[in-house]
Structure formats: structure tokens, C-alpha cells
XYZ file of C-alpha atoms in Angstrom:
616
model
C -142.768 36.801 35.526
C -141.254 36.403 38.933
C -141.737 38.310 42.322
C -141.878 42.151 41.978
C -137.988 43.935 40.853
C -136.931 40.241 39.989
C -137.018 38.866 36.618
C -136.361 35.008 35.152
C -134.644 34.291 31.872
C -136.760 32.043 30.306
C -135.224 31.437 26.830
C -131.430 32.939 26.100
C -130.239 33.705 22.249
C -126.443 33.737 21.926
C -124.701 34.678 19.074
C -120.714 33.038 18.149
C -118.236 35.666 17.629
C -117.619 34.503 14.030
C -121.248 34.984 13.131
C -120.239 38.983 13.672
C -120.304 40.937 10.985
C -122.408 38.875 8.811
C -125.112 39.856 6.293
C -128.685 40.602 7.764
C -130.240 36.950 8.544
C -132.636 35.833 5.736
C -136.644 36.509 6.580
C -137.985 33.962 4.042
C -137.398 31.091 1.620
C -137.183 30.767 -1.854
C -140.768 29.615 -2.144
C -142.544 32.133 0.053
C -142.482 30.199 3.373
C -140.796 31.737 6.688
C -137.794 30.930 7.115
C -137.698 29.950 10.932
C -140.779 27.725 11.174
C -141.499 25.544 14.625
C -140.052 22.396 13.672
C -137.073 23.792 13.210
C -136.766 25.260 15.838
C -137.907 21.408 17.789
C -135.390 20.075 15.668
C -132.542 23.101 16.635
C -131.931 22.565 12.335
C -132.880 26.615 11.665
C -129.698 29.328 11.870
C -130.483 32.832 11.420
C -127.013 33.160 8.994
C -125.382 31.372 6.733
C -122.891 29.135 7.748
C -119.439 30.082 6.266
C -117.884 26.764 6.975
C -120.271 25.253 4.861
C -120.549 24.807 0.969
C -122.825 27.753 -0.770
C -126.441 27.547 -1.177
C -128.187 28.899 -4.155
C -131.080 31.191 -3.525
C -132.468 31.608 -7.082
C -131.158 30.773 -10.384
C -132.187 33.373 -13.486
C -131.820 32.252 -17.264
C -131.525 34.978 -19.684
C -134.412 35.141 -22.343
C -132.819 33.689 -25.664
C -135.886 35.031 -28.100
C -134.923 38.960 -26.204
C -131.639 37.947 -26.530
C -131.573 36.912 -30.175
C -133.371 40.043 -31.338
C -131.302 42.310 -29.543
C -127.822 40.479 -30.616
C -125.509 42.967 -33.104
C -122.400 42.087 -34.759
C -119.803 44.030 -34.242
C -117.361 45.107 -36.812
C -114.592 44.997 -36.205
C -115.008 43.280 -33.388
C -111.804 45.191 -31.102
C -111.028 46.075 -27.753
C -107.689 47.467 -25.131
C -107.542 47.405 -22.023
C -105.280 49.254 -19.736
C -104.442 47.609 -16.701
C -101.460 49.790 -15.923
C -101.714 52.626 -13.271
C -101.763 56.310 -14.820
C -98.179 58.074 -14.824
C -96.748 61.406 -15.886
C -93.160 62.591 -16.323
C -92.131 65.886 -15.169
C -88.886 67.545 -14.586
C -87.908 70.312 -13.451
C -84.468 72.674 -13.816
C -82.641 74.136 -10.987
C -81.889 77.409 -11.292
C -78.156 77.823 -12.307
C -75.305 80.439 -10.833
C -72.568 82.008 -12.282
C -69.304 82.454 -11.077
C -66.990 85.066 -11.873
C -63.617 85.844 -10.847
C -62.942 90.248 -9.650
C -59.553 91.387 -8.338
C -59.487 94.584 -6.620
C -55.568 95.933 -6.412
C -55.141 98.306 -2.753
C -51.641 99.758 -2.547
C -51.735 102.172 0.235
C -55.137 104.130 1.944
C -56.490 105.847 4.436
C -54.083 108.988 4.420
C -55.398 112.531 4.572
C -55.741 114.274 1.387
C -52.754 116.249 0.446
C -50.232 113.817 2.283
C -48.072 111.812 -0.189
C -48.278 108.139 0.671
C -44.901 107.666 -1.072
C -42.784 110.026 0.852
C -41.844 107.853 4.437
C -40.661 111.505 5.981
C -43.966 113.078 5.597
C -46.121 109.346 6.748
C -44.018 109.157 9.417
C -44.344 112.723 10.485
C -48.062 112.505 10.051
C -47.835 109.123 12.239
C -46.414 110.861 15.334
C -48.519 113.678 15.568
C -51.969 110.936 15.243
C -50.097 109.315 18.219
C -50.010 112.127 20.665
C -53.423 112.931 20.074
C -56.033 111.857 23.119
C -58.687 110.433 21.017
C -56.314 108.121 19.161
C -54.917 106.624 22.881
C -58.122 106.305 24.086
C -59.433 104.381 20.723
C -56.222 102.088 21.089
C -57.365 101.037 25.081
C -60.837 100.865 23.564
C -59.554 98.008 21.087
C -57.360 96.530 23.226
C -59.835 95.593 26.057
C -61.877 93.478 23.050
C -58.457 91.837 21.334
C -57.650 90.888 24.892
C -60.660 89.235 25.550
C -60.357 87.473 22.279
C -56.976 85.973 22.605
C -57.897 85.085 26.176
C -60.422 83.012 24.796
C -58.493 81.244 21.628
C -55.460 80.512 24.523
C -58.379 78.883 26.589
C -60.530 76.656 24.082
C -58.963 75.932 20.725
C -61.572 76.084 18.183
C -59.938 74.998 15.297
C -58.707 70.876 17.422
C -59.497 68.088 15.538
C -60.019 65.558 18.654
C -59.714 62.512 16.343
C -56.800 63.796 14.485
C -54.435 60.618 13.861
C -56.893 58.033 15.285
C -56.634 54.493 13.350
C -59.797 53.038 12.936
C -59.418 48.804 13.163
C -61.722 48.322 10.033
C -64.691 49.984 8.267
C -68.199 49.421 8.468
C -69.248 51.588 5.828
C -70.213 49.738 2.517
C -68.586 50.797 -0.751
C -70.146 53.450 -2.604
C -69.148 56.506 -5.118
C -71.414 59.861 -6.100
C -71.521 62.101 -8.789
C -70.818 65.470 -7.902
C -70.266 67.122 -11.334
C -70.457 66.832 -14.930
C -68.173 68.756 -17.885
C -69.601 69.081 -20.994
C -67.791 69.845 -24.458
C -69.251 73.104 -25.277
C -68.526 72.794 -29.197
C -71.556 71.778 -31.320
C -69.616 68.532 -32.825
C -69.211 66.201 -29.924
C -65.665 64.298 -29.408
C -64.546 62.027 -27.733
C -62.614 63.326 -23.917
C -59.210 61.642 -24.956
C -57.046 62.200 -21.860
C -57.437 63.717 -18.236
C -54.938 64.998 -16.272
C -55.079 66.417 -12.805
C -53.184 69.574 -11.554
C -50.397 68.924 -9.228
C -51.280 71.639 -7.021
C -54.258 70.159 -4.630
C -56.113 68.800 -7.618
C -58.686 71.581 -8.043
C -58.447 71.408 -11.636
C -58.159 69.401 -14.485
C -57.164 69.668 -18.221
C -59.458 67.497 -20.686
C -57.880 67.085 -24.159
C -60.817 66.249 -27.211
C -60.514 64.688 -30.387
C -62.124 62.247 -32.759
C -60.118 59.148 -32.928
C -61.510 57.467 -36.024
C -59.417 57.296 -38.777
C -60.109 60.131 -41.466
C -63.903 60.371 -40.015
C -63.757 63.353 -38.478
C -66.550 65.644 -39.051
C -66.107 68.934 -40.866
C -65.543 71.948 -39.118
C -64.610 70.085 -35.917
C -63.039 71.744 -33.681
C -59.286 71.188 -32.086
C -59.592 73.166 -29.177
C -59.053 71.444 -25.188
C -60.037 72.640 -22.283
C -58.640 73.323 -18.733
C -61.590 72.967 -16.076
C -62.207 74.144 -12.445
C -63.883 71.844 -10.569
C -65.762 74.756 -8.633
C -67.530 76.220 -11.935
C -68.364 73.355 -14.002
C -70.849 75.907 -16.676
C -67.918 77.466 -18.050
C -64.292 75.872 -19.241
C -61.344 78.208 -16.950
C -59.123 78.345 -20.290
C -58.968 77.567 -23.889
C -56.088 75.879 -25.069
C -55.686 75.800 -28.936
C -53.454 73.746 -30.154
C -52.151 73.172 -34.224
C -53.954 69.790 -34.344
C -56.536 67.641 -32.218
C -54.850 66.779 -28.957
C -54.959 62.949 -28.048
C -52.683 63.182 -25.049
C -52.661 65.958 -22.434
C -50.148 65.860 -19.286
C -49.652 68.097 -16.566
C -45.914 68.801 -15.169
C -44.949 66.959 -12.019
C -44.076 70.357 -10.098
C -44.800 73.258 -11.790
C -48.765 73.310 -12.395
C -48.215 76.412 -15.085
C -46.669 73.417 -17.472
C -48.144 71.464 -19.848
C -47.393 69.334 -22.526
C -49.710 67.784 -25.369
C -49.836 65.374 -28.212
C -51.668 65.859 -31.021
C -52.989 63.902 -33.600
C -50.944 64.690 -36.478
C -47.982 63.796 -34.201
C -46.664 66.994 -33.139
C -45.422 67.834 -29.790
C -46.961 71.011 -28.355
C -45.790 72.927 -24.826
C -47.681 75.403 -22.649
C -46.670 77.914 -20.011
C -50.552 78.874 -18.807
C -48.883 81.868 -17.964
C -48.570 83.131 -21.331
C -52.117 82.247 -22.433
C -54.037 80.176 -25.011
C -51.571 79.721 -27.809
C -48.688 77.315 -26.843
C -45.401 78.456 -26.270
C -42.965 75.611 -28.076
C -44.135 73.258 -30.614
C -41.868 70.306 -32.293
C -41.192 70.378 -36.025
C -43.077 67.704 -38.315
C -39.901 66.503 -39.736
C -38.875 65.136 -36.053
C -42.155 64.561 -34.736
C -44.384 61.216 -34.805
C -45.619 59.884 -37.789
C -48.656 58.957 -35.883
C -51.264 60.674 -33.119
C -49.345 60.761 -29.868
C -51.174 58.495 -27.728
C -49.399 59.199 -24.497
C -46.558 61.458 -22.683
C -45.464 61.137 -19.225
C -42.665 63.486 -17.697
C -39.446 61.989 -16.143
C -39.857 62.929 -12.769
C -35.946 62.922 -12.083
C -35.834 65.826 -14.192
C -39.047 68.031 -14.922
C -37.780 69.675 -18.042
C -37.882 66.387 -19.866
C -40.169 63.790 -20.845
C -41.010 61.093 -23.223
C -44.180 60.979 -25.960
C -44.514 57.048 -27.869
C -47.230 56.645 -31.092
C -48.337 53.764 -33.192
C -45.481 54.608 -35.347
C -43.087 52.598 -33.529
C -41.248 55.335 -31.529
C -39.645 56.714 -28.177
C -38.744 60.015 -28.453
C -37.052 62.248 -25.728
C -37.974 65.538 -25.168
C -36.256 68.342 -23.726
C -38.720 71.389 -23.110
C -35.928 73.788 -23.411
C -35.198 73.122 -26.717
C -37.935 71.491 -28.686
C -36.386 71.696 -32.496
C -35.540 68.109 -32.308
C -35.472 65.147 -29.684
C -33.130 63.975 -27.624
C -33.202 60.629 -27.908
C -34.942 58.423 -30.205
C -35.834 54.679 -30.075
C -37.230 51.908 -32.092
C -39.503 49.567 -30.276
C -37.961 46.622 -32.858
C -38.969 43.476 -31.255
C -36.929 41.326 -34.433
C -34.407 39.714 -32.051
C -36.729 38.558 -29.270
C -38.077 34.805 -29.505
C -41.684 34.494 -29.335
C -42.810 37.915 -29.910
C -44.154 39.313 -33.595
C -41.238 40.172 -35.929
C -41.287 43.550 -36.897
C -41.320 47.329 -35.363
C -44.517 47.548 -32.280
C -46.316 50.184 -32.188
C -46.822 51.468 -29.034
C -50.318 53.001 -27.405
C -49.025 52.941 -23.555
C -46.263 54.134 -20.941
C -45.743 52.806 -17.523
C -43.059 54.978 -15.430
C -42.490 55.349 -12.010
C -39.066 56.430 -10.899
C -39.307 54.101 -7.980
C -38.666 51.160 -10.296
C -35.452 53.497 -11.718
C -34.950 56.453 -13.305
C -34.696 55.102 -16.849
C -36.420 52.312 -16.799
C -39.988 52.628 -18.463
C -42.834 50.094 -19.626
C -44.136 50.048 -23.202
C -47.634 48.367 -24.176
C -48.159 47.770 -27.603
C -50.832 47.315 -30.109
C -50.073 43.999 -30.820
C -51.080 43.043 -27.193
C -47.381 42.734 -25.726
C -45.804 44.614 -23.063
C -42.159 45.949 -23.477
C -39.564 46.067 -20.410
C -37.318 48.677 -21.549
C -33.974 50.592 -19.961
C -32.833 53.947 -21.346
C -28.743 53.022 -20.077
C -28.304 50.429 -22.174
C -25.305 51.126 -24.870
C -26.448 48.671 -26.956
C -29.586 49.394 -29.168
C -30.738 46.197 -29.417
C -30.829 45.389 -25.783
C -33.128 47.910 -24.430
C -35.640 45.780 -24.852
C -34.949 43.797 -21.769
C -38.501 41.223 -21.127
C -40.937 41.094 -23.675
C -44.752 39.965 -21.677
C -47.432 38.515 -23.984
C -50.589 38.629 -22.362
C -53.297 40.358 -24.206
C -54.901 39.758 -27.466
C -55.053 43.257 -28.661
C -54.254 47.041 -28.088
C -52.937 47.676 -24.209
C -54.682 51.075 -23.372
C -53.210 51.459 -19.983
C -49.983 50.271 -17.943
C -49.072 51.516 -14.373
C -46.795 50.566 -11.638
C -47.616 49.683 -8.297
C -47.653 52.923 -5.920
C -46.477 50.642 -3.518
C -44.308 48.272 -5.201
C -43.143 50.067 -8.009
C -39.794 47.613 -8.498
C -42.047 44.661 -8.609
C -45.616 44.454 -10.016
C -47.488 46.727 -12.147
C -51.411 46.700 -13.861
C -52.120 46.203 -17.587
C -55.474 46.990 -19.107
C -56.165 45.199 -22.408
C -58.920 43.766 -24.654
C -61.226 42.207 -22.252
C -59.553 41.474 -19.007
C -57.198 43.716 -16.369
C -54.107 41.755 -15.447
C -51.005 41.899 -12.840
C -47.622 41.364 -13.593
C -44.400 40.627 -11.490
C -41.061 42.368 -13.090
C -39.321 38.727 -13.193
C -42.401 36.447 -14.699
C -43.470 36.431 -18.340
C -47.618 35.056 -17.172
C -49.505 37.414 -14.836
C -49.736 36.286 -11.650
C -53.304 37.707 -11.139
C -56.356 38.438 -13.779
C -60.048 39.770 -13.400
C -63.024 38.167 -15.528
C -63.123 38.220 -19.138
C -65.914 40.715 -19.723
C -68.706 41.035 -22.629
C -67.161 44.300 -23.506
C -63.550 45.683 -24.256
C -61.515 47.571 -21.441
C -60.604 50.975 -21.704
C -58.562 52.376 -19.192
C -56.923 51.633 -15.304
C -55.408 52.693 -12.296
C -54.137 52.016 -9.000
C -55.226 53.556 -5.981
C -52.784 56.104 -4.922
C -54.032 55.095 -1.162
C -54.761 51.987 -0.825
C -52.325 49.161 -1.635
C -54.988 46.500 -2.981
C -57.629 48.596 -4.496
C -57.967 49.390 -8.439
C -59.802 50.736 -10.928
C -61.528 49.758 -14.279
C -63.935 51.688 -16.847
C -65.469 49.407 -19.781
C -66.609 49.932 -23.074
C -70.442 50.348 -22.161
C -70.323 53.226 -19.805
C -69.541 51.154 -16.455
C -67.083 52.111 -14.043
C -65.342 49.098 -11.715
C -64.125 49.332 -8.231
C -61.514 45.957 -7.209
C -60.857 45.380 -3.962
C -58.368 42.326 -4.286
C -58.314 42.490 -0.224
C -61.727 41.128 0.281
C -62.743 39.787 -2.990
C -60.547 38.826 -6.440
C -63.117 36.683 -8.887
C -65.636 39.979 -9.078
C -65.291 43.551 -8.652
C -66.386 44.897 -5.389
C -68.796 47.721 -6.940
C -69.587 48.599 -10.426
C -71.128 51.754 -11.551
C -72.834 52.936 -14.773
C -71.290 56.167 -15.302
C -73.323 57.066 -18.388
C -74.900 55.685 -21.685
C -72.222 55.974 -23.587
C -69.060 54.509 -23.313
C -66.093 55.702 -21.004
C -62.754 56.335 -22.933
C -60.488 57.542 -20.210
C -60.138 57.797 -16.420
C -58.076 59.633 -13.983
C -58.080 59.363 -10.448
C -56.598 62.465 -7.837
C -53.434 61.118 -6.367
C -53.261 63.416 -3.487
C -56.192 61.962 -1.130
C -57.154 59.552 -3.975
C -61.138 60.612 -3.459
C -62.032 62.138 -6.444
C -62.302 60.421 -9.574
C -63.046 61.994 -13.533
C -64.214 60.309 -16.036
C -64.036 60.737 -20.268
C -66.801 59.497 -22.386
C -67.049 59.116 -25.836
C -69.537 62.119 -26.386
C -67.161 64.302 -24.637
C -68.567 64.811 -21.163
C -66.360 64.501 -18.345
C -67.868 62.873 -15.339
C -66.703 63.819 -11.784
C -66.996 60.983 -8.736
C -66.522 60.971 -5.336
C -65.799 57.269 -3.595
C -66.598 56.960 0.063
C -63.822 56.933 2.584
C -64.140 52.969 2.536
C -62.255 52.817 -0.708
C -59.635 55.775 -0.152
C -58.771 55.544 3.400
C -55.891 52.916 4.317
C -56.792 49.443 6.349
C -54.801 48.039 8.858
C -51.994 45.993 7.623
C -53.285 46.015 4.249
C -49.812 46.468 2.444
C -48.132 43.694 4.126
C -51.291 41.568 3.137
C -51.574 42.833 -0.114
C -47.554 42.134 -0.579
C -48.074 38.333 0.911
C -51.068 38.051 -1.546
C -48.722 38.814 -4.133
C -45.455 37.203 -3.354
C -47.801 33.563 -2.912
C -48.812 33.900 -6.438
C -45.856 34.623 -7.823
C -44.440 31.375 -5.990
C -46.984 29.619 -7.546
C -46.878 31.029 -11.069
C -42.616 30.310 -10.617
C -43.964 26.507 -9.479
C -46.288 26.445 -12.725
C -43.464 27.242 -14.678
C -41.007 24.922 -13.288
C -43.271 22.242 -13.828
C -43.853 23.228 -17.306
C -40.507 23.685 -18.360
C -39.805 20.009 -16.804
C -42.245 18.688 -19.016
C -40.911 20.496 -22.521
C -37.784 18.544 -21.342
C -39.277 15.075 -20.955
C -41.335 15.503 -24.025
C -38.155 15.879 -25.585
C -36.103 13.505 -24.525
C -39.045 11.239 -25.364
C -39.054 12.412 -28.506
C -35.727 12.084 -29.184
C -35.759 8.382 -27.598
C -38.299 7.573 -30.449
C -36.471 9.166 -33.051
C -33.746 6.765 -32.273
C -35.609 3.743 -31.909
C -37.142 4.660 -35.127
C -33.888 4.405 -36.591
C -32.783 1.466 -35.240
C -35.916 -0.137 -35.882
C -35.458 0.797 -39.754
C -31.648 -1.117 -39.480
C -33.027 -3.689 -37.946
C -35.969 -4.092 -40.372
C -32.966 -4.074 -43.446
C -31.337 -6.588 -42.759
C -34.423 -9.061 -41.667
C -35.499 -8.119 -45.367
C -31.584 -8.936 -46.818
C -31.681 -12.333 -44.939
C -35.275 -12.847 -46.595
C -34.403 -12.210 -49.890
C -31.115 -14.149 -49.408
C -33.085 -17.055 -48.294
C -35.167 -17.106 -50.923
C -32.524 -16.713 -53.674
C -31.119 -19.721 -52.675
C -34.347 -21.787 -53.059
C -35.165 -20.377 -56.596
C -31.407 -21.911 -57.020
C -31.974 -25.029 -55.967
C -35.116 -25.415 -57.700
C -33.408 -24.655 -60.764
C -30.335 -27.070 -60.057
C -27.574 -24.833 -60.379
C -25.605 -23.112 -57.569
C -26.174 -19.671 -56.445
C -22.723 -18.490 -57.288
C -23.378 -19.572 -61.180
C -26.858 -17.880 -60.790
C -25.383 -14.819 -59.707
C -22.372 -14.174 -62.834
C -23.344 -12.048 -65.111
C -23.189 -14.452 -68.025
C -20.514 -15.929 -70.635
C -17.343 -13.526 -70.584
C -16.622 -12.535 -74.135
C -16.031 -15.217 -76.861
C -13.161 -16.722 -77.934
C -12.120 -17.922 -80.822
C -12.262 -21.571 -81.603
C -10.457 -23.608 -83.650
C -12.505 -25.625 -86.318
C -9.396 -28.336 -86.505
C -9.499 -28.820 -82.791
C -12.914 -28.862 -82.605
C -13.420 -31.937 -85.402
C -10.299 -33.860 -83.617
């Protein structure tokens, strides 16, 4: 020790801050003897922990007793174990509670009157009016009121509530990504499920839409199945608005373009069958079988020039025009005979499509076929057999869906077929645009009604298809599965073209929303989406310049080697004549006569000889 209150450090421990943390430092060694022993401490070799840089020292080292072990060993039999790594899960669900809407009507005429006045009689109201005028407490109610409507209207002339600030503002592009939600699902309420054949949206702000159900497999349909459709609101999704019950299953189901009380329907059997909702259920006008389709009706669209009439086609092979006046019998029939068009099938097509747009001309109408081909057809023609004015062969089976472009109606329209979606320019017999053969078939398509380079797809396995051919043409720009099953039909809302319903082939019809991304108009996209266009068609009218120049090569090629073939064969004739010439005249020579004795054809006839002369 130092001087009192001073102290020397005579020997300092330090301790690394890796060492912290470490197990308690070991007290002894294996054998008994301390662990920290005076030479090595001299020799600095002792550390009170482990090093962890270092490799691991053994301690001790037990062997298990192999006579304990061999008496206490048991076979087991059988000899099995499981494991479950997996964490522990549970399903649970839960069910909202559900609402019902109803619709009540309360009908006021006239109240408020004193009893014993007559409401009816204007001499005794308007008596009883000027005496309530001159009394004090009504004037002084009146000023009373009219202090507080003032104030109101002050306030509505001072700050309008109701302004939309960014009413009309164009937004340069948007940043929101692509998406679509459910909001709603319809369910077929029979027991036996079919399949949602056709959607069609009401003309009057699309709040509601008409479903049409039946089972499209031929003479499969289930006993006791059911023929009735279904009109829905989009509000009240538990319980269908109105019934519609028609003779026969309906496989097509259109509104009327401007009267939302109309509808017509085709049926399965091939009947025709008109509503006016106002009358109820039942339907109002049905076409005879005699004049009808031989086949289900697979689609109806409604001239648009005039909205009493409209046109129904079937897999029988016919165009029939309807007038909804007068129902007995059409007004027009045509025969989608294809016999006197080159490359096409020979026969009568049957048709599963329509394509109109009034844009493109009033009687001018596109036909997709069964057989995969696509009919150009004009109602003016005199002539029968001309109607038929382009035949396009571009799919290898049934065309579900044809559509003209909103935009370009005169020009280019959409074809849905087999396993690929396909656009079309009026003038050209190859598309000028096509999506991606898919693994499954194609079922249905549409334009947007907003947006000039955006369309729609629904497959086979349930999955709904969003193209965007202004940023992206080899893939579709989202895909969403809409359900398990597969998706028949689709219709989209041509108004704001947000909402979108979907038919599946157990009968539900699913209800989507798409995000403003997909609906709302970009900048300039219709001029790009036209100059997309119009470049491919340039080049599909190059490819088939090209290609026609070299059918008309191959043939003059072929017809320059048809004629040297045949000149070749002269040639070859008389190289064998000289030949054969050449070697007659050796055999001749050989023989020692000349070739002119070689060639008679022997003593002429004898003669007689006279015995006489022939002694002399």
C-alpha cells in the first residue's frame, strides 16, 4: 500500500469485449487439477474462457454401456413413426349478416284540409285559402319561415356546395396500376344449375341487367329443368327483380336500344319471343314454329336505325328479319350459302355470331360462323347471291363473338374464336393483329366503349383478360380468375364502361368493377391507336403484295418448265428416229442388200409363168 487516501495498482485484469457474455470460466480440469496453476500464469498460456476463434476442446467423452444396453434393447413392431413439422392451422368462416330490400309506394293526392272541406271543389279550397291568409298567426308564421329560407339561399348564392373543382380537368397520364373488384355475385336460384347464356345491360343508366339460362348440351338437359330467366337489380343481388318465363330455354336475351321496357329473346327450340316488362312475366308476342329457326337462337341484335326491328341468326343457316309489330312471320329471310365464294366450305354456314354497328351502315352486318369464317354481308343488295360481299377465314372453329370498333366502326372490328382473339380491317382477308394462342378455348369479347385500344377476353377456365394494345400487344395487361368454373358470356356497361358482368357455366353471374385506369380516356390515345392500326394494315397489304408476286412467278416458272418439258420430249424423238435410222442402215449393210429392198414388204403377188418360156 501507498501513503494514506492513495492507492497503487499493482496487477490489472482486463477483459476483451468479445469475451462478454460468455459461459462462467472453468474452475478445474478434466483430471482434478486447477485450472489456473502458476506456470501458466509465468507462461501468460492460462485464459479464464474458451477461446471462440479456436477449434473445440473436448472436456469428457462418455460411452454408453453395451451389456445395459443389450438387455434393455426391444424390437419394435412395427417399427413406425410421423412427424409433423407443419405449424398448427384452423379454418373458420364466418357469415355476414344479410339485408333485405323491399320496394313500398305510398300514393298522396291531396292533404292537410280541415275535415268537412271537399278537396275537390276549387270554390270551396280557394275560399278556405283566403280566409287562412287574413288570419295573424298565419302572417306571422310566413315572416317566421321566411327569415330561415332567406338565410338559406343567402348561403347556397354564396358557397356552392354541390362544385366539382376538377370538373373537366385532363389528367396527362395515369399512375394508378390496373386492377378490377368484385362487387357482387347473382346466383341462379333454381335447384338444377345452368349455364348464364347471355347478358344484357339496360339502356337506361345500366342499373340492371337481364341474364337468360339454359343448358346448351345437346339433348342432356336434366329433367325438370327449369326455362325461366331472370331480370336483376344490381342494388339487391338476394332476390331476382322479375321472372321472365318464356315457352322454351332462352339462349339469347337483348335489351331494346331506347325503350328499356323492351325485350326480345331466343330460345332454344328456335322461337322468337317479345316482352313489354310492362305487362309482366308472360311475353307479349311470340313467332310461330313454322317461320322460326330450326335451331337455338344464338344471338339477336336490334337495328338501331329503326327500334321496332331486329335480326335473330342460328346454326341453321339463317337471317331472319323481325318486325316487333307483327311477329306472325319475318320480314326478310336469308341464306348464309357460301357455294359461290372461292376458298370458303361449300355448303349453307351456320351462323353463332352478329357484328352490327350502324356506324359501318345501316344494313350492313357481320356474320361468324361455326365453321370458323366470318361473313361480310349487305342487306341492299338485289341480288341474293351477292350479299355475301368478303368471306374472312381466320379461325379454326366456332366464332362466339364479333364486334365493331366503337371508334372505327367502318374499318376494323374484334373476332373471338377457338383459341386466339383477332383484329380485322374491312378491306383485308388476314387479321392485321392477334393475341397468344392460349391452353384453353375463348369464349366471349368486347371492346371498350371508352377507351379506343383497350379489350376484353374471358376463357374457358374461369379467367377474365384485360388488353391494353396501347402499352403492351404480345400479353394481356391483367388477367383475373373470375371463378372455378368456366366463364360463358360477358357484358360490359357501355355508358361509363366501369362495370363489367360476367356468366359462368354454373349459372352465377359475376359483377366487376375496373379501376379508372382502364375506363377513363388517355391523351391522344385514338389517334395512336388509329396509327397503330393503319401501320399494320400497310404491312399486312405489303405481305400480301409480296405473296401474290410470288404465286405469279411460281407460275410462270411452272409454266416455263412445262414447256421445256415439251420441247425436251420433241427433241428427245427425233434423236431416237435418227438412232434407229442409223442403225437400220448398218443391219443393211451387214446383210448386203440396200435399205430400200429391206424395207418392201416382200414379193407382190405371183404371176403366172410360162413353162415354154421358161425351158427356152
Amino acid at each position: 500500500m501507498a501513503e494514506s487516501g492513495t492507492a497503487n495498482i499493482q496487477h490489472q485484469y482486463t477483459r476483451k469485449r468479445l469475451e462478454f457474455g460468455r459461459p462462467p470460466p472453468i474452475t478445474s480440469e478434466p483430471n482434478g487439477r486447477p485450472w489456473v496453476t502458476a506456470r501458466k500464469v509465468q507462461d501468460d498460456t492460462w485464459k479464464m474462457f474458451q477461446d471462440r476463434s479456436g477449434a473445440a476442446e473436448m472436456l469428457e467423452d462418455l460411452f454408453p454401456d453395451e451389456e445395459a444396453t443389450t438387455q434393455d434393447y426391444i424390437t419394435r413392431n412395427p417399427c413406425l413413426g410421423k412427424v409433423q413439422c407443419g405449424p398448427v392451422a384452423s379454418k373458420g368462416g364466418s357469415n355476414t349478416a344479410r339485408f333485405v330490400l323491399e320496394n313500398r309506394q305510398m300514393a298522396h293526392t291531396e292533404g292537410g284540409w280541415p275535415e268537412g272541406l271537399d278537396c275537390t271543389d276549387t270554390e270551396q279550397t280557394a275560399r278556405f285559402r283566403k280566409r287562412v291568409e287574413k288570419e295573424e298567426e298565419y302572417v306571422n308564421a310566413v315572416k317566421t319561415m321566411a327569415t330561415t329560407v332567406e338565410h338559406c339561399l343567402k348561403q347556397n348564392n354564396a358557397v356552392d356546395i354541390y362544385e366539382e373543382y376538377f370538373a373537366g380537368t385532363k389528367v396527362e397520364h395515369s399512375t394508378e396500376p390496373p386492377s378490377a373488384r368484385n362487387l357482387t355475385v347473382f346466383k341462379d336460384p333454381q335447384k338444377i344449375k345452368r349455364t348464364t347464356t347471355r347478358i344484357s345491360w339496360n339502356p337506361d343508366g345500366g342499373k340492371k341487367l337481364a341474364c337468360a339460362y339454359s343448358s346448351l348440351q345437346f339433348q342432356q338437359a336434366p329433367e325438370g329443368m327449369s326455362s325461366n330467366s331472370y331480370i336483376w337489380d344490381l342494388n339487391n343481388p338476394n332476390f331476382p327483380e322479375l321472372t321472365l318465363v318464356p315457352p322454351s330455354p332462352l339462349v339469347a336475351l337483348e335489351y331494346s336500344n331506347r325503350d328499356p321496357n323492351i325485350l326480345m329473346g331466343g330460345s332454344y327450340n328456335g322461337l322468337l319471343v317479345f316482352w313489354d316488362l310492362r305487362s309482366g312475366s308472360s311475353p307479349s308476342r311470340m313467332t310461330s314454329i313454322e317461320k322460326s329457326h330450326k335451331d337455338p337462337v344464338y344471338e339477336i341484335t336490334w337495328i338501331q336505325s329503326k327500334h321496332h326491328e331486329c335480326m335473330s341468326t342460328s346454326t341453321d343457316g339463317q337471317i331472319l328479319w323481325w318486325d316487333t309489330r307483327k311477329m306472325n312471320e319475318p320480314t326478310d329471310i336469308y341464306t348464309l350459302d357460301t357455294s359461290n365464294k372461292p376458298d370458303t366450305v361449300m355448303g349453307i354456314q351456320g351462323g353463332t355470331s352478329l357484328g352490327y354497328d350502324v356506324a359501318a351502315g345501316p344494313l350492313k352486318f357481320l356474320v361468324g360462323t361455326e365453321q370458323g369464317y366470318i361473313l361480310a354481308c349487305d342487306k341492299k343488295s338485289k341480288n341474293p347471291h351477292d350479299r355475301i360481299q368478303n368471306v374472312f377465314a381466320g379461325h379454326h372453329g366456332p366464332i362466339y363473338s364479333l364486334q365493331r370498333h366503337p371508334a372505327f366502326a367502318a374499318k376494323y372490328f374484334l373476332s373471338i374464336g377457338d383459341w386466339t382473339c383477332k383484329v380485322w380491317m374491312q378491306d383485308i382477308k388476314t387479321p392485321i393483329m392477334s393475341t397468344k394462342y392460349e391452353m384453353c378455348y375463348l369464349t366471349d369479347g368486347c371492346w371498350s366503349p371508352t377507351r379506343a385500344g383497350v379489350f376484353f377476353t374471358t376463357k374457358m377456365n374461369g379467367v377474365f383478360d384485360v388488353w391494353d394494345f396501347l402499352y403492351k400487344q404480345n400479353e394481356p395487361t391483367l388477367s383475373i380468375p373470375v371463378g372455378e368454373t368456366g366463364l360463358h358470356c360477358m357484358r360490359i356497361e357501355k355508358d361509363q364502361g366501369k362495370l363489367i358482368a360476367f356468366g359462368s357455366l354454373d349459372g352465377s353471374t359475376t359483377l366487376y368493377e375496373i379501376s379508372d385506369a382502364l375506363c377513363g380516356a388517355q391523351p391522344n390515345e385514338k389517334q395512336t391507336v388509329q396509327a397503330m392500326f393503319e401501320r399494320e394494315t400497310n404491312r399486312e397489304k405489303q405481305l400480301a403484295s409480296i405473296d401474290k408476286e410470288k404465286k405469279v412467278k411460281l407460275k410462270k416458272i411452272e409454266m416455263e418448265a412445262k414447256q421445256a418439258a415439251e420441247g425436251g420430249d420433241a427433241a428427245d424423238q427425233a434423236a431416237s428416229d435418227a438412232k434407229i435410222s442409223e442403225l437400220e442402215s448398218e443391219f443393211f449393210a451387214t446383210l448386203g442388200i440396200s435399205k430400200t429392198e429391206g424395207n418392201s414388204e416382200g414379193p407382190g403377188p405371183e404371176q403366172d409363168v410360162d413353162p415354154d418360156a421358161q425351158e427356152d
